[in-house]
């Protein structure tokens, strides 16, 4: 690795298993550019992180507490001199030349601040990672109907930016794998650290758009994301965290004093949905 590579890769780990080593191993076929790798270790079980770091030459940052995703990613990006910062979950596997494709296409979008790849599930399905901002009508319709009627018009509208024909601007991109232009990322102050986990990527898209930057979906770059592990291990905790962050995000969108009845209704709706999903998760467990 060069002393000043053009790319810093940041991953946030929390007591990881073999998925971290698999992600790091996939970098060699995905990226021909010099890069530096930073692992932010939010957990307490250090053995796997230390082994991967020793084998890959990665820098390990240990904050001494679980900072959450966005705050830890900001810590890993701090002090970077590279033009590009790639923030990626440890349970991602990069496709061949995927990082090269991200960087190459990103260079043709001078107003692009964030770039996201096409994401596949382990089963080979396309994950809808390029989306519209959740707003009142589409967001409520998607939240209430998405789990029981996936083809409902609200969910379709929420996800309709997911065309895989060519690179195109979208509202926001999945934070599981984001190539960030460092200048844009630093201008907005990185991820909003008021989110512990979930919706920090949605907020990032909002913050970039307000600062005049685009979020761009690049389907030529492809990855696999096995996002089911954490949900299966702690479904109730994950569901509650997701709904807390959803309400936090919506509170920021509808923050005028006269919108307090709307905020109350949104809270009631999200709370009912949360309790229903937790009930189902307990029954299935």
mmCIF file of C-alpha atoms in Angstrom:
data_model
loop_
_atom_site.group_PDB
_atom_site.id
_atom_site.type_symbol
_atom_site.label_atom_id
_atom_site.label_comp_id
_atom_site.label_asym_id
_atom_site.label_seq_id
_atom_site.Cartn_x
_atom_site.Cartn_y
_atom_site.Cartn_z
ATOM 1 C CA UNK A 1 0.000 0.000 0.000
ATOM 2 C CA UNK A 2 1.227 3.497 -0.847
ATOM 3 C CA UNK A 3 1.761 6.117 1.822
ATOM 4 C CA UNK A 4 -1.138 8.225 0.516
ATOM 5 C CA UNK A 5 -3.571 5.947 -1.292
ATOM 6 C CA UNK A 6 -6.586 7.429 -3.035
ATOM 7 C CA UNK A 7 -9.041 5.204 -1.172
ATOM 8 C CA UNK A 8 -9.702 4.487 2.483
ATOM 9 C CA UNK A 9 -11.936 1.514 3.271
ATOM 10 C CA UNK A 10 -13.714 1.674 6.630
ATOM 11 C CA UNK A 11 -15.623 -1.217 8.165
ATOM 12 C CA UNK A 12 -17.361 -1.294 11.539
ATOM 13 C CA UNK A 13 -17.163 -4.594 13.416
ATOM 14 C CA UNK A 14 -19.009 -5.803 16.493
ATOM 15 C CA UNK A 15 -17.801 -9.199 17.732
ATOM 16 C CA UNK A 16 -17.625 -10.519 14.161
ATOM 17 C CA UNK A 17 -17.353 -14.098 12.964
ATOM 18 C CA UNK A 18 -15.773 -15.377 9.734
ATOM 19 C CA UNK A 19 -17.688 -12.857 7.630
ATOM 20 C CA UNK A 20 -15.095 -10.148 8.340
ATOM 21 C CA UNK A 21 -12.271 -12.243 6.903
ATOM 22 C CA UNK A 22 -14.407 -13.111 3.873
ATOM 23 C CA UNK A 23 -15.124 -9.445 3.201
ATOM 24 C CA UNK A 24 -11.457 -8.500 3.451
ATOM 25 C CA UNK A 25 -10.450 -11.448 1.256
ATOM 26 C CA UNK A 26 -12.849 -10.258 -1.447
ATOM 27 C CA UNK A 27 -11.084 -6.888 -1.683
ATOM 28 C CA UNK A 28 -8.189 -8.196 -3.763
ATOM 29 C CA UNK A 29 -10.379 -9.094 -6.741
ATOM 30 C CA UNK A 30 -12.592 -6.036 -6.307
ATOM 31 C CA UNK A 31 -9.997 -3.282 -6.145
ATOM 32 C CA UNK A 32 -6.829 -2.706 -8.150
ATOM 33 C CA UNK A 33 -6.285 0.746 -6.631
ATOM 34 C CA UNK A 34 -3.986 1.268 -3.646
ATOM 35 C CA UNK A 35 -6.078 1.533 -0.494
ATOM 36 C CA UNK A 36 -5.847 1.682 3.277
ATOM 37 C CA UNK A 37 -8.127 -0.454 5.429
ATOM 38 C CA UNK A 38 -9.451 0.689 8.807
ATOM 39 C CA UNK A 39 -11.472 -1.585 11.095
ATOM 40 C CA UNK A 40 -13.403 0.189 13.837
ATOM 41 C CA UNK A 41 -13.990 -2.408 16.550
ATOM 42 C CA UNK A 42 -17.149 -1.604 18.504
ATOM 43 C CA UNK A 43 -17.151 -4.960 20.277
ATOM 44 C CA UNK A 44 -15.423 -6.631 23.183
ATOM 45 C CA UNK A 45 -14.258 -9.875 21.557
ATOM 46 C CA UNK A 46 -11.049 -8.822 19.839
ATOM 47 C CA UNK A 47 -9.559 -12.069 18.536
ATOM 48 C CA UNK A 48 -11.155 -12.146 15.074
ATOM 49 C CA UNK A 49 -10.500 -8.469 14.394
ATOM 50 C CA UNK A 50 -6.872 -8.789 15.463
ATOM 51 C CA UNK A 51 -6.352 -11.853 13.260
ATOM 52 C CA UNK A 52 -7.855 -10.171 10.203
ATOM 53 C CA UNK A 53 -5.890 -6.984 10.819
ATOM 54 C CA UNK A 54 -2.623 -8.881 11.172
ATOM 55 C CA UNK A 55 -3.219 -10.771 7.935
ATOM 56 C CA UNK A 56 -4.351 -7.755 5.918
ATOM 57 C CA UNK A 57 -2.287 -4.906 7.337
ATOM 58 C CA UNK A 58 -5.414 -3.076 8.473
ATOM 59 C CA UNK A 59 -5.412 -0.389 11.121
ATOM 60 C CA UNK A 60 -7.668 -1.167 14.085
ATOM 61 C CA UNK A 61 -9.439 1.617 15.967
ATOM 62 C CA UNK A 62 -10.956 0.685 19.314
ATOM 63 C CA UNK A 63 -13.156 3.389 20.854
ATOM 64 C CA UNK A 64 -13.740 1.332 24.014
ATOM 65 C CA UNK A 65 -17.514 1.282 23.622
ATOM 66 C CA UNK A 66 -20.168 0.430 21.074
ATOM 67 C CA UNK A 67 -20.579 3.764 19.315
ATOM 68 C CA UNK A 68 -23.170 2.609 16.826
ATOM 69 C CA UNK A 69 -22.665 2.458 13.089
ATOM 70 C CA UNK A 70 -22.513 6.039 11.883
ATOM 71 C CA UNK A 71 -20.411 7.376 14.737
ATOM 72 C CA UNK A 72 -17.931 4.516 14.365
ATOM 73 C CA UNK A 73 -17.750 5.039 10.595
ATOM 74 C CA UNK A 74 -17.009 8.726 11.176
ATOM 75 C CA UNK A 75 -14.224 7.727 13.545
ATOM 76 C CA UNK A 76 -12.743 5.393 10.942
ATOM 77 C CA UNK A 77 -12.854 8.108 8.295
ATOM 78 C CA UNK A 78 -11.284 10.746 10.517
ATOM 79 C CA UNK A 79 -7.965 12.047 9.265
ATOM 80 C CA UNK A 80 -8.288 10.470 5.822
ATOM 81 C CA UNK A 81 -6.369 12.186 3.038
ATOM 82 C CA UNK A 82 -7.739 9.957 0.286
ATOM 83 C CA UNK A 83 -10.193 11.383 -2.234
ATOM 84 C CA UNK A 84 -12.572 8.477 -1.635
ATOM 85 C CA UNK A 85 -13.863 6.767 1.497
ATOM 86 C CA UNK A 86 -15.617 3.418 1.184
ATOM 87 C CA UNK A 87 -17.779 2.523 4.188
ATOM 88 C CA UNK A 88 -18.778 -1.140 4.167
ATOM 89 C CA UNK A 89 -20.403 -3.664 6.492
ATOM 90 C CA UNK A 90 -18.259 -6.670 7.447
ATOM 91 C CA UNK A 91 -20.929 -9.062 6.140
ATOM 92 C CA UNK A 92 -20.489 -7.857 2.557
ATOM 93 C CA UNK A 93 -18.635 -9.738 -0.165
ATOM 94 C CA UNK A 94 -17.400 -7.669 -3.088
ATOM 95 C CA UNK A 95 -17.912 -8.801 -6.643
ATOM 96 C CA UNK A 96 -14.982 -8.886 -9.035
ATOM 97 C CA UNK A 97 -13.851 -5.355 -10.019
ATOM 98 C CA UNK A 98 -16.764 -3.883 -8.058
ATOM 99 C CA UNK A 99 -14.747 -1.232 -6.224
ATOM 100 C CA UNK A 100 -12.907 -0.328 -9.416
ATOM 101 C CA UNK A 101 -16.290 0.167 -11.111
ATOM 102 C CA UNK A 102 -17.534 2.361 -8.269
ATOM 103 C CA UNK A 103 -14.470 4.598 -8.365
ATOM 104 C CA UNK A 104 -14.362 4.776 -12.163
ATOM 105 C CA UNK A 105 -18.014 5.733 -12.591
ATOM 106 C CA UNK A 106 -17.933 8.064 -9.573
ATOM 107 C CA UNK A 107 -15.245 10.066 -11.328
ATOM 108 C CA UNK A 108 -17.727 10.928 -14.073
ATOM 109 C CA UNK A 109 -20.231 12.431 -11.604
ATOM 110 C CA UNK A 110 -18.533 15.591 -10.277
ATOM 111 C CA UNK A 111 -21.543 16.494 -8.132
ATOM 112 C CA UNK A 112 -21.812 13.003 -6.735
ATOM 113 C CA UNK A 113 -21.203 12.775 -3.011
ATOM 114 C CA UNK A 114 -22.245 9.157 -2.395
ATOM 115 C CA UNK A 115 -22.236 6.146 -4.690
ATOM 116 C CA UNK A 116 -23.788 2.753 -4.108
ATOM 117 C CA UNK A 117 -23.495 -0.620 -5.849
ATOM 118 C CA UNK A 118 -26.120 -3.122 -6.874
ATOM 119 C CA UNK A 119 -26.696 -5.331 -3.829
ATOM 120 C CA UNK A 120 -27.614 -9.002 -4.027
ATOM 121 C CA UNK A 121 -28.878 -11.154 -1.188
ATOM 122 C CA UNK A 122 -27.078 -14.490 -0.582
ATOM 123 C CA UNK A 123 -29.974 -16.116 -2.442
ATOM 124 C CA UNK A 124 -29.204 -14.050 -5.547
ATOM 125 C CA UNK A 125 -32.106 -11.612 -5.283
ATOM 126 C CA UNK A 126 -31.611 -7.909 -5.926
ATOM 127 C CA UNK A 127 -31.963 -5.878 -2.728
ATOM 128 C CA UNK A 128 -33.717 -2.509 -3.284
ATOM 129 C CA UNK A 129 -30.864 -0.326 -2.072
ATOM 130 C CA UNK A 130 -31.597 2.843 -4.102
ATOM 131 C CA UNK A 131 -34.682 4.572 -2.779
ATOM 132 C CA UNK A 132 -36.801 7.685 -2.484
ATOM 133 C CA UNK A 133 -36.832 9.586 0.773
ATOM 134 C CA UNK A 134 -39.564 8.285 3.086
ATOM 135 C CA UNK A 135 -42.216 10.943 3.251
ATOM 136 C CA UNK A 136 -45.704 11.075 4.681
ATOM 137 C CA UNK A 137 -47.861 9.246 2.127
ATOM 138 C CA UNK A 138 -45.332 6.879 0.585
ATOM 139 C CA UNK A 139 -43.570 6.228 3.886
ATOM 140 C CA UNK A 140 -46.719 5.370 5.828
ATOM 141 C CA UNK A 141 -48.075 3.244 3.000
ATOM 142 C CA UNK A 142 -44.795 1.350 2.706
ATOM 143 C CA UNK A 143 -44.453 0.940 6.481
ATOM 144 C CA UNK A 144 -47.978 -0.385 6.939
ATOM 145 C CA UNK A 145 -48.308 -2.528 3.819
ATOM 146 C CA UNK A 146 -44.778 -3.497 2.789
ATOM 147 C CA UNK A 147 -44.622 -6.588 4.988
ATOM 148 C CA UNK A 148 -47.991 -8.014 3.975
ATOM 149 C CA UNK A 149 -48.371 -6.710 0.394
ATOM 150 C CA UNK A 150 -44.890 -6.198 -1.122
ATOM 151 C CA UNK A 151 -46.297 -5.089 -4.487
ATOM 152 C CA UNK A 152 -48.437 -2.281 -3.032
ATOM 153 C CA UNK A 153 -48.139 1.039 -4.908
ATOM 154 C CA UNK A 154 -46.557 2.860 -1.952
ATOM 155 C CA UNK A 155 -43.689 0.370 -1.693
ATOM 156 C CA UNK A 156 -43.278 0.379 -5.468
ATOM 157 C CA UNK A 157 -42.995 4.170 -5.460
ATOM 158 C CA UNK A 158 -40.602 4.098 -2.496
ATOM 159 C CA UNK A 159 -38.298 1.705 -4.365
ATOM 160 C CA UNK A 160 -38.770 2.744 -7.976
ATOM 161 C CA UNK A 161 -35.297 4.295 -8.245
ATOM 162 C CA UNK A 162 -33.806 0.796 -8.291
ATOM 163 C CA UNK A 163 -33.503 0.498 -12.104
ATOM 164 C CA UNK A 164 -30.384 -1.520 -12.922
ATOM 165 C CA UNK A 165 -30.057 -0.315 -16.525
ATOM 166 C CA UNK A 166 -27.446 2.392 -15.857
ATOM 167 C CA UNK A 167 -26.025 4.707 -13.220
ATOM 168 C CA UNK A 168 -28.505 7.344 -12.099
ATOM 169 C CA UNK A 169 -29.169 9.761 -9.231
ATOM 170 C CA UNK A 170 -31.401 8.594 -6.379
ATOM 171 C CA UNK A 171 -32.506 10.087 -3.071
ATOM 172 C CA UNK A 172 -30.516 7.801 -0.781
ATOM 173 C CA UNK A 173 -28.484 4.600 -0.812
ATOM 174 C CA UNK A 174 -27.994 1.680 1.541
ATOM 175 C CA UNK A 175 -25.259 2.312 4.079
ATOM 176 C CA UNK A 176 -24.078 -1.291 3.865
ATOM 177 C CA UNK A 177 -21.668 -0.220 1.107
ATOM 178 C CA UNK A 178 -21.135 3.426 0.243
ATOM 179 C CA UNK A 179 -18.366 5.080 -1.716
ATOM 180 C CA UNK A 180 -18.132 8.648 -0.435
ATOM 181 C CA UNK A 181 -16.366 11.636 -1.903
ATOM 182 C CA UNK A 182 -14.342 12.783 1.079
ATOM 183 C CA UNK A 183 -14.913 16.476 0.328
ATOM 184 C CA UNK A 184 -18.686 15.994 0.369
ATOM 185 C CA UNK A 185 -18.624 13.721 3.411
ATOM 186 C CA UNK A 186 -16.570 16.224 5.390
ATOM 187 C CA UNK A 187 -18.692 19.172 4.248
ATOM 188 C CA UNK A 188 -21.813 17.698 5.848
ATOM 189 C CA UNK A 189 -19.969 16.474 8.936
ATOM 190 C CA UNK A 190 -20.185 12.762 8.095
ATOM 191 C CA UNK A 191 -22.985 10.564 9.346
ATOM 192 C CA UNK A 192 -25.429 12.164 11.765
ATOM 193 C CA UNK A 193 -24.277 10.803 15.123
ATOM 194 C CA UNK A 194 -27.684 11.186 16.748
ATOM 195 C CA UNK A 195 -28.560 7.844 15.103
ATOM 196 C CA UNK A 196 -27.179 4.762 16.815
ATOM 197 C CA UNK A 197 -28.092 2.400 13.999
ATOM 198 C CA UNK A 198 -30.568 2.450 11.088
ATOM 199 C CA UNK A 199 -31.587 5.538 9.095
ATOM 200 C CA UNK A 200 -28.158 7.119 9.324
ATOM 201 C CA UNK A 201 -27.851 6.353 5.601
ATOM 202 C CA UNK A 202 -31.225 7.946 4.835
ATOM 203 C CA UNK A 203 -30.210 11.028 6.796
ATOM 204 C CA UNK A 204 -26.888 11.103 4.940
ATOM 205 C CA UNK A 205 -28.752 11.243 1.626
ATOM 206 C CA UNK A 206 -30.871 14.115 2.949
ATOM 207 C CA UNK A 207 -27.836 15.998 4.221
ATOM 208 C CA UNK A 208 -25.947 15.558 0.945
ATOM 209 C CA UNK A 209 -28.919 16.725 -1.107
ATOM 210 C CA UNK A 210 -29.334 19.853 1.010
ATOM 211 C CA UNK A 211 -25.643 20.625 0.497
ATOM 212 C CA UNK A 212 -26.008 20.292 -3.288
ATOM 213 C CA UNK A 213 -24.514 16.809 -3.698
ATOM 214 C CA UNK A 214 -26.030 13.833 -5.504
ATOM 215 C CA UNK A 215 -26.386 10.206 -4.428
ATOM 216 C CA UNK A 216 -25.741 7.937 -7.411
ATOM 217 C CA UNK A 217 -26.679 4.282 -7.879
ATOM 218 C CA UNK A 218 -24.072 2.334 -9.908
ATOM 219 C CA UNK A 219 -25.466 -1.076 -10.903
ATOM 220 C CA UNK A 220 -22.297 -2.072 -12.765
ATOM 221 C CA UNK A 221 -20.671 -2.535 -9.353
ATOM 222 C CA UNK A 222 -22.124 -5.557 -7.564
ATOM 223 C CA UNK A 223 -21.822 -6.967 -4.056
ATOM 224 C CA UNK A 224 -23.484 -9.602 -1.877
ATOM 225 C CA UNK A 225 -24.785 -8.553 1.536
ATOM 226 C CA UNK A 226 -25.778 -11.145 4.112
ATOM 227 C CA UNK A 227 -27.778 -8.826 6.333
ATOM 228 C CA UNK A 228 -29.864 -11.497 7.994
ATOM 229 C CA UNK A 229 -27.399 -12.622 10.686
ATOM 230 C CA UNK A 230 -27.935 -9.804 13.186
ATOM 231 C CA UNK A 231 -31.683 -9.794 12.663
ATOM 232 C CA UNK A 232 -31.927 -13.533 13.314
ATOM 233 C CA UNK A 233 -29.789 -13.336 16.451
ATOM 234 C CA UNK A 234 -31.603 -10.384 18.050
ATOM 235 C CA UNK A 235 -34.861 -9.786 16.159
ATOM 236 C CA UNK A 236 -36.677 -7.898 18.918
ATOM 237 C CA UNK A 237 -33.770 -5.563 19.679
ATOM 238 C CA UNK A 238 -33.215 -4.879 15.988
ATOM 239 C CA UNK A 239 -36.893 -4.192 15.333
ATOM 240 C CA UNK A 240 -37.127 -1.764 18.234
ATOM 241 C CA UNK A 241 -33.931 0.029 17.197
ATOM 242 C CA UNK A 242 -35.197 0.319 13.626
ATOM 243 C CA UNK A 243 -38.487 1.901 14.700
ATOM 244 C CA UNK A 244 -36.767 4.297 17.127
ATOM 245 C CA UNK A 245 -34.555 5.538 14.329
ATOM 246 C CA UNK A 246 -37.502 5.802 11.929
ATOM 247 C CA UNK A 247 -39.319 8.054 14.400
ATOM 248 C CA UNK A 248 -36.184 10.100 14.988
ATOM 249 C CA UNK A 249 -35.838 10.654 11.244
ATOM 250 C CA UNK A 250 -39.484 11.620 10.766
ATOM 251 C CA UNK A 251 -39.329 13.993 13.753
ATOM 252 C CA UNK A 252 -36.586 15.835 11.894
ATOM 253 C CA UNK A 253 -38.573 16.005 8.662
ATOM 254 C CA UNK A 254 -41.833 17.157 10.257
ATOM 255 C CA UNK A 255 -40.344 19.396 12.941
ATOM 256 C CA UNK A 256 -42.520 22.508 12.747
ATOM 257 C CA UNK A 257 -44.443 23.352 15.902
ATOM 258 C CA UNK A 258 -47.786 23.053 14.092
ATOM 259 C CA UNK A 259 -46.930 19.531 12.941
ATOM 260 C CA UNK A 260 -47.040 18.072 16.457
ATOM 261 C CA UNK A 261 -50.352 16.269 15.817
ATOM 262 C CA UNK A 262 -48.760 14.631 12.774
ATOM 263 C CA UNK A 263 -45.740 13.602 14.825
ATOM 264 C CA UNK A 264 -48.058 12.088 17.427
ATOM 265 C CA UNK A 265 -49.955 10.122 14.780
ATOM 266 C CA UNK A 266 -46.712 8.920 13.221
ATOM 267 C CA UNK A 267 -45.478 7.767 16.616
ATOM 268 C CA UNK A 268 -48.694 5.865 17.272
ATOM 269 C CA UNK A 269 -48.568 4.216 13.873
ATOM 270 C CA UNK A 270 -44.928 3.224 14.154
ATOM 271 C CA UNK A 271 -45.402 1.981 17.716
ATOM 272 C CA UNK A 272 -48.314 -0.211 16.651
ATOM 273 C CA UNK A 273 -46.278 -1.585 13.754
ATOM 274 C CA UNK A 274 -43.300 -2.213 16.051
ATOM 275 C CA UNK A 275 -45.359 -4.142 18.586
ATOM 276 C CA UNK A 276 -46.985 -6.207 15.852
ATOM 277 C CA UNK A 277 -43.644 -7.127 14.317
ATOM 278 C CA UNK A 278 -42.143 -7.954 17.730
ATOM 279 C CA UNK A 279 -45.143 -10.177 18.490
ATOM 280 C CA UNK A 280 -44.693 -12.029 15.200
ATOM 281 C CA UNK A 281 -40.947 -12.377 15.803
ATOM 282 C CA UNK A 282 -41.550 -13.871 19.262
ATOM 283 C CA UNK A 283 -44.054 -16.343 17.858
ATOM 284 C CA UNK A 284 -41.645 -17.383 15.111
ATOM 285 C CA UNK A 285 -38.762 -17.684 17.582
#
